[in-house]
Coordinates of C-alpha atoms in Angstrom, one line a residue:
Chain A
X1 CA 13.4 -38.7 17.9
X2 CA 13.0 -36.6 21.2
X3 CA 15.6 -33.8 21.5
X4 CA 17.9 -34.0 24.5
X5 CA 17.1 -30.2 25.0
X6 CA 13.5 -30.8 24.8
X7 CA 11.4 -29.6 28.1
X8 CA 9.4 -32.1 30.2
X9 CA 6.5 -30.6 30.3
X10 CA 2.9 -33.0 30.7
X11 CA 1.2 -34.1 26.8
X12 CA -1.9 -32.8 27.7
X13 CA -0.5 -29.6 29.1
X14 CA -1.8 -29.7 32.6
X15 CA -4.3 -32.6 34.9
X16 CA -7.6 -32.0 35.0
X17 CA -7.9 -30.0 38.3
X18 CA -7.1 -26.9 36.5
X19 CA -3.2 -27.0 36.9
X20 CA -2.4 -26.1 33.9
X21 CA 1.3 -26.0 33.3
X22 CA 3.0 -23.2 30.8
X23 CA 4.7 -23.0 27.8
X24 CA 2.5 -25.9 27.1
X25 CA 4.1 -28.3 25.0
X26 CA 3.9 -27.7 20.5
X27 CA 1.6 -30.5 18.7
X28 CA 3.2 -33.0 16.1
X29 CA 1.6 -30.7 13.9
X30 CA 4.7 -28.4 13.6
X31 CA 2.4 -25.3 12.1
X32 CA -0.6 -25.5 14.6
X33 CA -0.5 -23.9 18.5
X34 CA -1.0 -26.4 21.1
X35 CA -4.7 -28.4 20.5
X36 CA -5.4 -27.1 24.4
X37 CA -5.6 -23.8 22.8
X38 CA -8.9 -24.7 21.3
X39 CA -10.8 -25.6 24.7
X40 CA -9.4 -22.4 26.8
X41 CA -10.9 -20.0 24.0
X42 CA -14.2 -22.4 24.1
X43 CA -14.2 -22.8 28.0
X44 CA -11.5 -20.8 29.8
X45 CA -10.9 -17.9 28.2
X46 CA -9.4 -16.7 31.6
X47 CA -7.2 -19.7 32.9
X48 CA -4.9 -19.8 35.5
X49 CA -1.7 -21.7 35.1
X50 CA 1.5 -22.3 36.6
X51 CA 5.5 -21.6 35.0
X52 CA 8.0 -24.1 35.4
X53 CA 8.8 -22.4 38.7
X54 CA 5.5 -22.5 40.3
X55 CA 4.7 -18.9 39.8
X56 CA 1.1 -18.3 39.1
X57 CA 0.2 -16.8 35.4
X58 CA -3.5 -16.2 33.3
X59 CA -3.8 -17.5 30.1
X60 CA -6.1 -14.9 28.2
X61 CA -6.7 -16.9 24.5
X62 CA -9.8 -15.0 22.7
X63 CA -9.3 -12.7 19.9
X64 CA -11.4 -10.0 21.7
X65 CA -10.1 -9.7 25.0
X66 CA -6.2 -10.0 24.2
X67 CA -7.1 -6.9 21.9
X68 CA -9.4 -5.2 24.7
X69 CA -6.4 -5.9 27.3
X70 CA -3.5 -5.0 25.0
X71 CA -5.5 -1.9 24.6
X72 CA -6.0 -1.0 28.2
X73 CA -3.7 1.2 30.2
X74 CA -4.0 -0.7 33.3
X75 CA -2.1 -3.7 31.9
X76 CA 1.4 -2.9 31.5
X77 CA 4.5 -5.1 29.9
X78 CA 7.2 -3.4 31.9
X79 CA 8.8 -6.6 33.2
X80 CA 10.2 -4.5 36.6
X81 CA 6.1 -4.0 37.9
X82 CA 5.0 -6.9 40.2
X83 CA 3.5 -10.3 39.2
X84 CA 5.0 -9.3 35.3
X85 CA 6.2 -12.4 33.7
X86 CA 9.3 -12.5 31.5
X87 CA 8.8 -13.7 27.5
X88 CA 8.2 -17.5 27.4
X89 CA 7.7 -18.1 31.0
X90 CA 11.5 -18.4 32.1
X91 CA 13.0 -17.1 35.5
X92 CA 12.4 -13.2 36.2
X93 CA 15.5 -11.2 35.6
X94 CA 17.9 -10.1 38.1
X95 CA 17.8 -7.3 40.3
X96 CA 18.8 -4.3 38.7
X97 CA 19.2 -6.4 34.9
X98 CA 19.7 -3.6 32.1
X99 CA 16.2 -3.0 30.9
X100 CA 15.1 -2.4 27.1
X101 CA 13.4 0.8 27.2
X102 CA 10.4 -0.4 25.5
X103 CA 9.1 -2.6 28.1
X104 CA 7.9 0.8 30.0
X105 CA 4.8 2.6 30.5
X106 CA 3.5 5.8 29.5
X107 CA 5.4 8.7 29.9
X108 CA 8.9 7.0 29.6
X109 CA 7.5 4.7 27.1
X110 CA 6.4 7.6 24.6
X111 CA 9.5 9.4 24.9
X112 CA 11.6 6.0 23.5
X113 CA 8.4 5.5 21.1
X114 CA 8.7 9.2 19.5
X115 CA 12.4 8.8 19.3
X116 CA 12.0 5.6 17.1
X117 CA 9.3 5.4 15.3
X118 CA 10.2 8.3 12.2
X119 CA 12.5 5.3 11.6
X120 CA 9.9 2.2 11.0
X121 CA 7.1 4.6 9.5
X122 CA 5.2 2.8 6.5
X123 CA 7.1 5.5 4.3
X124 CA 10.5 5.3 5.5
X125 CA 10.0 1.4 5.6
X126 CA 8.8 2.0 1.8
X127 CA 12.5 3.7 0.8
X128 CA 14.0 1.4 2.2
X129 CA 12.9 -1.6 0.3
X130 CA 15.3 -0.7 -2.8
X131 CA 18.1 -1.8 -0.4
X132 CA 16.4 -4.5 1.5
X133 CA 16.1 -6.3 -2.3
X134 CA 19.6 -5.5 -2.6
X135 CA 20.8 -7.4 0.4
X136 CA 18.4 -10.4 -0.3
X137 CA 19.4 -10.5 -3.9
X138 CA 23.3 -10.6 -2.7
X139 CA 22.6 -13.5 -0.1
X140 CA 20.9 -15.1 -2.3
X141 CA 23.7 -15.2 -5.1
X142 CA 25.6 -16.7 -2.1
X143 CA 23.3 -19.6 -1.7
X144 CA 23.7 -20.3 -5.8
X145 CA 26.8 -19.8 -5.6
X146 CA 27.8 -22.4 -2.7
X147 CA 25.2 -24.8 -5.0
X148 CA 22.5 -27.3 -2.9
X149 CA 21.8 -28.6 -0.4
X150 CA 21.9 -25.7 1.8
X151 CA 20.7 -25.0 5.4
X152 CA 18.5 -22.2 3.9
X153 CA 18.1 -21.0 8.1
X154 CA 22.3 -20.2 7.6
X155 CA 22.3 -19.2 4.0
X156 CA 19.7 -16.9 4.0
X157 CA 17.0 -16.5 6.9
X158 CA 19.9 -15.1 9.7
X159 CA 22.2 -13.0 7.2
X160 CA 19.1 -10.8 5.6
X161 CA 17.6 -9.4 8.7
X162 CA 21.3 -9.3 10.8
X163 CA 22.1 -7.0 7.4
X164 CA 18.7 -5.1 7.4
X165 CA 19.6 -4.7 11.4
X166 CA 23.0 -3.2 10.8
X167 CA 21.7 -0.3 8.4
X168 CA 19.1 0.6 10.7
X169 CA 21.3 0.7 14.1
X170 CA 24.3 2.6 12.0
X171 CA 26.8 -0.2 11.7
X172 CA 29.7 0.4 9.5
X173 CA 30.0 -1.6 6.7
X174 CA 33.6 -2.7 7.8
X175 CA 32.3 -4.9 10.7
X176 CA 29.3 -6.4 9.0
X177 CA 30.8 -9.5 9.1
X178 CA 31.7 -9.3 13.0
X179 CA 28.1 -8.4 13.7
X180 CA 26.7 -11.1 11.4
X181 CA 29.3 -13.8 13.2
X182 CA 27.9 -12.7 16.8
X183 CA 24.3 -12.2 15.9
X184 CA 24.4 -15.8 14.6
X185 CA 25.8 -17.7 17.3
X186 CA 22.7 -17.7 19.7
X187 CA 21.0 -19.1 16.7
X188 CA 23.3 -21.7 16.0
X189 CA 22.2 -25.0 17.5
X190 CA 25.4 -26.2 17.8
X191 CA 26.0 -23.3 20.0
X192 CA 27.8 -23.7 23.3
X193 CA 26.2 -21.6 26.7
X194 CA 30.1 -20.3 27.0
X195 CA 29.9 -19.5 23.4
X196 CA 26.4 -17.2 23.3
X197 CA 27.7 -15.3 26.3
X198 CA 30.8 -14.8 24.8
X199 CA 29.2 -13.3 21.2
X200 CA 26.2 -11.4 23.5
X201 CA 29.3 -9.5 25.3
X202 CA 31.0 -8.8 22.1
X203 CA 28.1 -7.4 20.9
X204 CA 27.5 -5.8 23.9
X205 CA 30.8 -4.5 24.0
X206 CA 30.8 -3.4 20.3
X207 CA 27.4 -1.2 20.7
X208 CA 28.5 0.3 23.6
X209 CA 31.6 1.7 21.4
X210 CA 29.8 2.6 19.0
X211 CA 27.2 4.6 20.9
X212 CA 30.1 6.1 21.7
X213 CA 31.4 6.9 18.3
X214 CA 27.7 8.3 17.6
X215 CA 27.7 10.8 20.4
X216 CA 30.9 12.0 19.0
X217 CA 29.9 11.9 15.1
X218 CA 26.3 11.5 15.1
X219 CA 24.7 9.7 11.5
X220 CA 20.9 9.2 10.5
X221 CA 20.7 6.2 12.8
X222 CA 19.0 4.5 15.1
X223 CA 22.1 4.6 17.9
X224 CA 22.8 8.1 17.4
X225 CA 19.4 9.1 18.1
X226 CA 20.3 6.7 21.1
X227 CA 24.0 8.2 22.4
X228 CA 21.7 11.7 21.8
X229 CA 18.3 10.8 24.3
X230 CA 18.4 11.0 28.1
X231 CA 18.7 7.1 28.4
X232 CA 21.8 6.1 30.7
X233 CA 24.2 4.3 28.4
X234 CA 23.7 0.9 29.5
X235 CA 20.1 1.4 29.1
X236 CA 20.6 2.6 25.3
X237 CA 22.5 -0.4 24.9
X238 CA 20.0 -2.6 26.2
X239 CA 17.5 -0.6 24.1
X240 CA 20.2 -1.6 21.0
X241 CA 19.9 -5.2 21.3
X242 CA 16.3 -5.0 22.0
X243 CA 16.2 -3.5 18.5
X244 CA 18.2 -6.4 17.8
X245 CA 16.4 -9.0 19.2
X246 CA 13.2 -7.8 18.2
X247 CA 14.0 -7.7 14.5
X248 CA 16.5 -10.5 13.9
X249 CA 15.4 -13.7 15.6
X250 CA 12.0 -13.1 15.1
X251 CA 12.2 -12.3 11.3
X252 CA 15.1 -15.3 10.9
X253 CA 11.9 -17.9 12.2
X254 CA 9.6 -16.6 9.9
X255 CA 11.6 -16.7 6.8
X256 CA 12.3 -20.8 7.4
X257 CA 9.0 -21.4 8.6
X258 CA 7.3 -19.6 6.0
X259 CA 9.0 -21.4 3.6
X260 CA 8.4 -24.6 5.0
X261 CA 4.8 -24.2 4.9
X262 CA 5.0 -22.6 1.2
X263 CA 6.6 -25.9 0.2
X264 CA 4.3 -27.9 1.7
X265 CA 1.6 -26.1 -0.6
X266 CA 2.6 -26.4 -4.6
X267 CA -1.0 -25.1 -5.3
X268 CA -0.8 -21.9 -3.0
X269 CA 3.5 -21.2 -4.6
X270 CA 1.7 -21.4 -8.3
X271 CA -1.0 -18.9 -7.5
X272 CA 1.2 -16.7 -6.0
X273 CA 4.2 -16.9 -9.0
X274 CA 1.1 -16.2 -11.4
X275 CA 0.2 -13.2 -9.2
X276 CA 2.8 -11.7 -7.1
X277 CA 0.6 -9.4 -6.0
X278 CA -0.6 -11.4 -3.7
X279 CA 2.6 -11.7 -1.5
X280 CA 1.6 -8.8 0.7
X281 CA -1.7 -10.9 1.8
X282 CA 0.6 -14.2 2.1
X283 CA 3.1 -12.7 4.6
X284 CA 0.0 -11.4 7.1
X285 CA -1.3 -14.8 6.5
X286 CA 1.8 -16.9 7.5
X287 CA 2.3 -14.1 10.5
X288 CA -1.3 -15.2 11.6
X289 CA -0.6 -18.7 11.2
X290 CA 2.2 -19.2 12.4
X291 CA 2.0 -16.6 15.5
X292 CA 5.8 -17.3 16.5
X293 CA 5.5 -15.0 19.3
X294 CA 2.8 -16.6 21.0
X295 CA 4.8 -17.1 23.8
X296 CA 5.9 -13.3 23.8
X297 CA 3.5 -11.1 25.0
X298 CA 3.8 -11.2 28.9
X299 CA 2.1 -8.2 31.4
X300 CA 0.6 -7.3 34.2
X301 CA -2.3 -5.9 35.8
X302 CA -1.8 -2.8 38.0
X303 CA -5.2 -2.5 38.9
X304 CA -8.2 -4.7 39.6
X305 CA -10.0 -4.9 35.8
X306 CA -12.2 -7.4 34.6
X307 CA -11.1 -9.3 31.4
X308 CA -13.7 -11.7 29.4
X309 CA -16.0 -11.5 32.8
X310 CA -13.2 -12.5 35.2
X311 CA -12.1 -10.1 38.3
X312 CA -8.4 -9.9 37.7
X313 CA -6.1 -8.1 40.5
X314 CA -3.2 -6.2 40.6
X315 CA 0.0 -7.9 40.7
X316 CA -1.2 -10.7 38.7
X317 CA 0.8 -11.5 35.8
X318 CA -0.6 -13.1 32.1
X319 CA 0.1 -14.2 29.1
X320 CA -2.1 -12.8 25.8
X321 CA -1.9 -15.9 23.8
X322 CA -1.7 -14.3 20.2
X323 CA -1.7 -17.8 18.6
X324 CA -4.9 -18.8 20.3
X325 CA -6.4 -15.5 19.6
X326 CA -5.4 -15.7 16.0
X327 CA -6.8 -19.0 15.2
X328 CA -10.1 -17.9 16.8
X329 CA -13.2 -18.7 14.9
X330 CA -14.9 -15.3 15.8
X331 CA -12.3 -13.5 14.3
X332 CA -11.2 -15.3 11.6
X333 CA -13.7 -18.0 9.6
X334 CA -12.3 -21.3 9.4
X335 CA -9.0 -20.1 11.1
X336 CA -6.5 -23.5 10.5
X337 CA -7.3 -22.8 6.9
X338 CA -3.8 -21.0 5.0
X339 CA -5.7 -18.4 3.2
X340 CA -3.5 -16.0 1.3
X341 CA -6.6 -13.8 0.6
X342 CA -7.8 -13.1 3.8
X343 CA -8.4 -9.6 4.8
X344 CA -4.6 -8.4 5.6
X345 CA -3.9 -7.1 8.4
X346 CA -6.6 -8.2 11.2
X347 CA -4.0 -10.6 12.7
X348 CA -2.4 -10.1 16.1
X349 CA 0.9 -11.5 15.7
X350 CA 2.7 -8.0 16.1
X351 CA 0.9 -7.7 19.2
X352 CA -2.1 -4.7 19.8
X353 CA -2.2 -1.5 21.7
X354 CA 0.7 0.9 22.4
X355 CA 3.5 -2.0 22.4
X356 CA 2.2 -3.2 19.1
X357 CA 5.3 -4.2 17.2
X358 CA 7.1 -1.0 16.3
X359 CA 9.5 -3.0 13.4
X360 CA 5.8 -4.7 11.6
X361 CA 5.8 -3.0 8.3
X362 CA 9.8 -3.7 8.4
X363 CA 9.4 -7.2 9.2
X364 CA 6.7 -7.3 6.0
X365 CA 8.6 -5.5 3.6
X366 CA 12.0 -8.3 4.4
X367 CA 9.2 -11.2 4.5
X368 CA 8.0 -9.7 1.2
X369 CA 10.7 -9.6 -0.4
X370 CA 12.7 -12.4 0.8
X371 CA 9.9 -14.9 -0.3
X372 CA 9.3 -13.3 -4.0
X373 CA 13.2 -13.4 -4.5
X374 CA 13.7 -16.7 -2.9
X375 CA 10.8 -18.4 -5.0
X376 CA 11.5 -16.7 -8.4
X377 CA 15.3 -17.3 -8.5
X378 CA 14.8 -21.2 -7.1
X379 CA 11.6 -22.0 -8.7
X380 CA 12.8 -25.8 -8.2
X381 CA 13.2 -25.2 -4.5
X382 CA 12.2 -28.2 -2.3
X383 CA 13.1 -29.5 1.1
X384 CA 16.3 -31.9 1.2
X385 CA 15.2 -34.2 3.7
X386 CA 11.6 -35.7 4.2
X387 CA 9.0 -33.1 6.0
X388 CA 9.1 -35.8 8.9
X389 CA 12.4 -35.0 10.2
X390 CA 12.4 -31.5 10.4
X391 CA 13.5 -30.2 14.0
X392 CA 11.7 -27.7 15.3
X393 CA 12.3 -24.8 18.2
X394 CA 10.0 -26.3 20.4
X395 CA 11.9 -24.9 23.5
X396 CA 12.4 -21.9 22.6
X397 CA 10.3 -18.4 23.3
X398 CA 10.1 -17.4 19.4
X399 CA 9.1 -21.1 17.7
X400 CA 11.1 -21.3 14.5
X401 CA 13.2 -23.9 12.6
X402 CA 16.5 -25.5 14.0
X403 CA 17.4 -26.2 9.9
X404 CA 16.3 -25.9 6.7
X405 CA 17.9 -28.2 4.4
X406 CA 17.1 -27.4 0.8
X407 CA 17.7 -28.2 -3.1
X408 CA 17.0 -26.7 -6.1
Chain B
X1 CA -18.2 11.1 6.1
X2 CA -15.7 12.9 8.6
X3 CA -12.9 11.4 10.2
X4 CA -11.1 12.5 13.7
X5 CA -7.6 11.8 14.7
X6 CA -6.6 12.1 17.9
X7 CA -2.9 12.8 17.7
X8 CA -2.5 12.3 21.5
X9 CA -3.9 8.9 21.6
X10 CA -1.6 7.7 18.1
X11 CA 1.1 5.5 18.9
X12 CA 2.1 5.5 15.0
X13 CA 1.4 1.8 14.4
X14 CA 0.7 2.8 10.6
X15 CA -2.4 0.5 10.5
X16 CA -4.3 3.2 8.9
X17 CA -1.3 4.0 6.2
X18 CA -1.7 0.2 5.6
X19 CA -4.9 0.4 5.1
X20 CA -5.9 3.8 3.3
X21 CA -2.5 5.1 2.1
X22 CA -4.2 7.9 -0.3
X23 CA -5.8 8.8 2.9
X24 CA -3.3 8.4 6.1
X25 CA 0.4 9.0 6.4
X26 CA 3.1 9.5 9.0
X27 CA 4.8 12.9 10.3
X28 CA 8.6 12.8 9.7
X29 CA 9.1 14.0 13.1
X30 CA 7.4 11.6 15.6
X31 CA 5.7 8.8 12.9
X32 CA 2.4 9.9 14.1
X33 CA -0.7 10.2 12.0
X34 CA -1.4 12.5 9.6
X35 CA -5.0 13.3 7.7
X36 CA -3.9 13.6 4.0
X37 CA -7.4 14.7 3.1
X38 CA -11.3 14.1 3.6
X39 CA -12.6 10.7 2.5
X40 CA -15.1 11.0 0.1
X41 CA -18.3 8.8 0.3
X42 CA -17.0 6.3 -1.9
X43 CA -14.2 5.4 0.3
X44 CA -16.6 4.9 3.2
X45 CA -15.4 1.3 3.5
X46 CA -11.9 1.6 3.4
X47 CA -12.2 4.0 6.0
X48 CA -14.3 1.7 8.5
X49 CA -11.5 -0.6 7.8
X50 CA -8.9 1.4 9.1
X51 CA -10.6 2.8 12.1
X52 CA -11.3 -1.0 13.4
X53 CA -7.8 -1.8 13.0
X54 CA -6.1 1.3 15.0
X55 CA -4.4 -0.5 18.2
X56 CA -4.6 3.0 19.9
X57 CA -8.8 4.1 19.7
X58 CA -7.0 7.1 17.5
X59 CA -9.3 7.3 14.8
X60 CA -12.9 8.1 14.9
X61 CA -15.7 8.3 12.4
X62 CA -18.4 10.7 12.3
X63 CA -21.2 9.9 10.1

C-alpha cells in the first residue's frame, strides 16, 4: 500500500536522455540501493542529475573514486560554498541558517575536529562500553517487562543511542527523560510538523541553557568543551544537535534494520549465537549493506578536478553514493551477498577522508552490543507481522524503519 | 619493515587502532595517532592493512 507521504519520483529513476532525477526512488527489495545503481557504476560513474527543484547534481557511484574524492581537499562538504547540496537532495538552507561546525574546511574544520575527537577515540569508545551495556541491558528489561508485541524501533532502537547521546553531550541525569521525549518526536511517524518544531526548540532551547550551565561549571563533556571553544553560541548549539543528529537517528535505523535483516537469516543468527565473536564483523557488514547514509554525503568542487576521467568544475555540487560504492564488485566480491566474515572495515558507510564519521567506533560499540544483548536475552525473537508489510523510510535522508513489531 | 606517521595529515579516524591495536593508538589530547612500537616482519600484513584503510594518506610504509 503506497504511503500518502511517499515522493513521486519516476520507477525507473530518470528517461533515457540522461535526466536523471534524485533521491531516486528505494526497490521493493527493502535491503538493496536502487537497481539504477548498478548501471551508473557500470556506465556512468560520473552522472549528472537533477533534485526535485531542478538544481543540477553529479552522481559519483564507484568504490574508487568516492574514496579518491572524499580524500581530496578540493572537494569540500561545507554546505555555505557554492553549488553544495544539502543531505538527501532537499531545499538549501536559509541565509544565514546556524551551521554545524563540522560541515567546514580546513583550518576551522581541524580546530572543531581536535576539540572532539579525544572523546570518540577507539580507547575512550572502549571504556565506555561497560556503560553502553548497562543502558541497553536496562532498556531491554523494559521491553520484557511491558511483554510482546513491541515496536522494537520505540522500545529499544531510539532510547539506547538518545541515552548514549546524553552521557556524551553532559546531560544530567534528571532530564533524561525530557531529552528522550524531544529526541523522539521527529522520529515518531505519527509526528505532527507543529509538533517536531516544537520538540527541535525545546531542545534547542534546553542546549543552549545548558551550554550555559557548562561555561559556568565546566564537566568532562562534550558541551563544556563547546561553552569553552571560540565557536559563537548559536554555532555550538548547532554543533550540539549535529552531535545529536549524527549519532541518534542514524544509529536508531540501524538497530531496526539490522534486525530485520538478522531475522530474515536464522542460519546467519545461529552462527553468530555459537560464536559471538563474530559480531564485530556482522555490524561492518550490515553498515556496508545497508549504507543508510547513502543519501548523506553531499559536496562540492572548489576547483576544476577530474573524477573517474570526467572534467568536473567548481561550483558544481555531487553526491558520493556510498551505497553504490559499497555494493561495487571491484571492491567487494559478490557484494549483495550478507557476509558476516568479510574483511571488517573496508566499507564506506561512515563516509572517507577528513569528514569520515567522527562517532564510527561509537556507533559499533552500541550496534555491538545492542545486537548480542537483544539476541541472547530474546533468543525467540521474531517479527510480529509478515515481512511484506513492513513500512519503510523511503522518504527520508537516513533510510530506516517506520516500526518494528516484534514477539518473543 | 618501517612505518611513517604523518601526524599533520591524521584526522584520528582510528582505522589503524582498528586494525593493529598492539601497534596504533590515539593521543589523549587531540585523538591523533600514535606509533606504539615497530612492526616486526611477521606483522607485515596487518600493517598493509591498516595503511590501505587510512582515510587521511597518514600512514606510510617503507619496505
Amino acid at each position: 500500500m503506497p504511503e500518502p507521504d511517499e515522493p513521486t519520483v519516476p520507477k525507473s529513476g530518470g528517461d533515457r536522455a540522461g535526466n536523471l532525477r534524485f533521491p531516486m526512488e528505494r526497490p521493493d527489495a527493502p535491503f538493496d540501493p536502487p537497481p539504477e545503481y548498478a548501471r551508473l557504476r557500470a556506465e556512468e560513474p560520473v552522472a549528472d542529475a537533477t533534485l526535485a527543484d531542478g538544481r543540477k547534481v553529479l552522481l559519483i557511484s564507484r568504490y574508487d573514486d568516492v574514496k579518491s574524492t572524499l580524500r581530496d581537499p578540493r572537494v569540500s562538504s561545507d554546505l555555505r560554498k557554492p553549488g553544495c547540496p544539502v543531505p538527501g537532495g532537499g531545499p538549501p538552507l536559509p541565509e544565514g541558517a546556524p551551521h554545524p561546525c563540522f560541515r567546514t574546511d580546513p583550518p576551522e574544520h581541524t580546530i572543531y575536529k581536535k576539540l572532539l575527537l579525544p572523546d570518540f577515540t577507539v580507547r575512550k569508545v572502549n571504556g565506555m562500553k561497560p556503560r553502553i551495556r548497562e543502558i541497553v541491558r536496562g532498556v531491554l528489561d523494559d521491553m520484557a517487562g511491558a511483554g510482546g508485541p513491541v515496536d522494537l524501533n520505540a522500545a529499544v532502537a531510539v532510547p539506547v543511542p538518545s541515552l548514549v547521546i546524553c552521557e556524551l553531550l553532559g546531560v544530567p541525569y534528571a532530564d533524561h527523560e525530557f531529552f528522550q521525549e524531544r529526541t523522539a518526536v521527529p522520529l515518531n511517524r505519527s509526528s505532527t510538523p507543529v509538533e517536531v518544531k516544537a520538540a527541535m526548540t525545546d531542545l534547542w532551547d534546553y542546549l543552549a541553557r545548558l551550554l550555559a550551565v557548562k561555561r559556568a561549571d565546566p564537566g568532562d563533556d562534550i558541551l563544556s568543551k563547546l561553552a569553552a571553544s571560540q565557536a559563537e553560541e548559536r554555532d555550538a548549539v548547532a554543533s550540539a544537535i549535529a552531535v545529536l543528529n549524527g549519532g541518534h537517528e542514524t544509529t536508531v535505523n540501524m538497530i531496526s534494520l539490522g534486525t530485520a535483516v538478522l531475522l530474515e537469516r536464522p542460519g546467519v543468527l545461529a552462527e553468530l549465537r555459537a560464536d559471538p565473536g563474530l559480531w564485530p564483523g556482522a555490524v561492518d557488514e550490515l553498515l556496508r549493506y545497508l549504507s543508510i547514509g547513502d543519501l548523506s554525503v553531499a559536496r562540492a568542487a572548489l576547483d576544476t578536478m577530474e573524477i573517474g576521467g570526467r572534467t568536473v568544475h567548481a561550483g558544481e555540487g555531487m553526491f558520493l553514493l556510498v551505497g553504490a560504492a559499497n555494493r561495487d564488485a571491484d571492491a567487494f566480491p559478490d557484494p549483495d551477498e550478507f557476509d558476516v566474515r568479510r574483511p571488517r572495515h573496508r566499507h564506506i558507510a561512515f563516509g572517507h577522508g577528513m569528514h569520515q564519521c567522527i562517532g564510527q567506533h561509537l556507533a559499533r560499540a552500541e550496534l555491538e552490543i545492542v545486537f548480542a544483548e537483544l539476541f541472547g536475552r530474546f533468543p525467540g525473537l521474531r517479527l510480529a507481522v509478515p515481512a511484506s508489510e513492513l513500512s519503510f523510510k523511503k522518504d527520508s535522508h537516513v533510510y530506516g524503519l517506520r516500526s518494528l513489531p516484534v514477539e518473543w | 619493515m618501517r612505518v611513517v606517521a604523518d601526524r599533520n595529515a591524521c584526522s584520528g579516524a582510528g582505522q589503524c587502532v582498528l586494525a593493529a591495536p598492539d601497534l596504533f593508538d590515539q593521543d589523549d589530547a587531540e585523538g591523533l595517532v600514535v606509533l606504539l612500537r615497530s612492526p616486526d616482519a611477521a606483522e607485515a600484513e596487518t600493517v598493509r592493512e591498516a595503511v590501505s584503510l587510512c582515510p587521511s594518506g597518514t600512514l606510510h610504509l617503507q619496505e
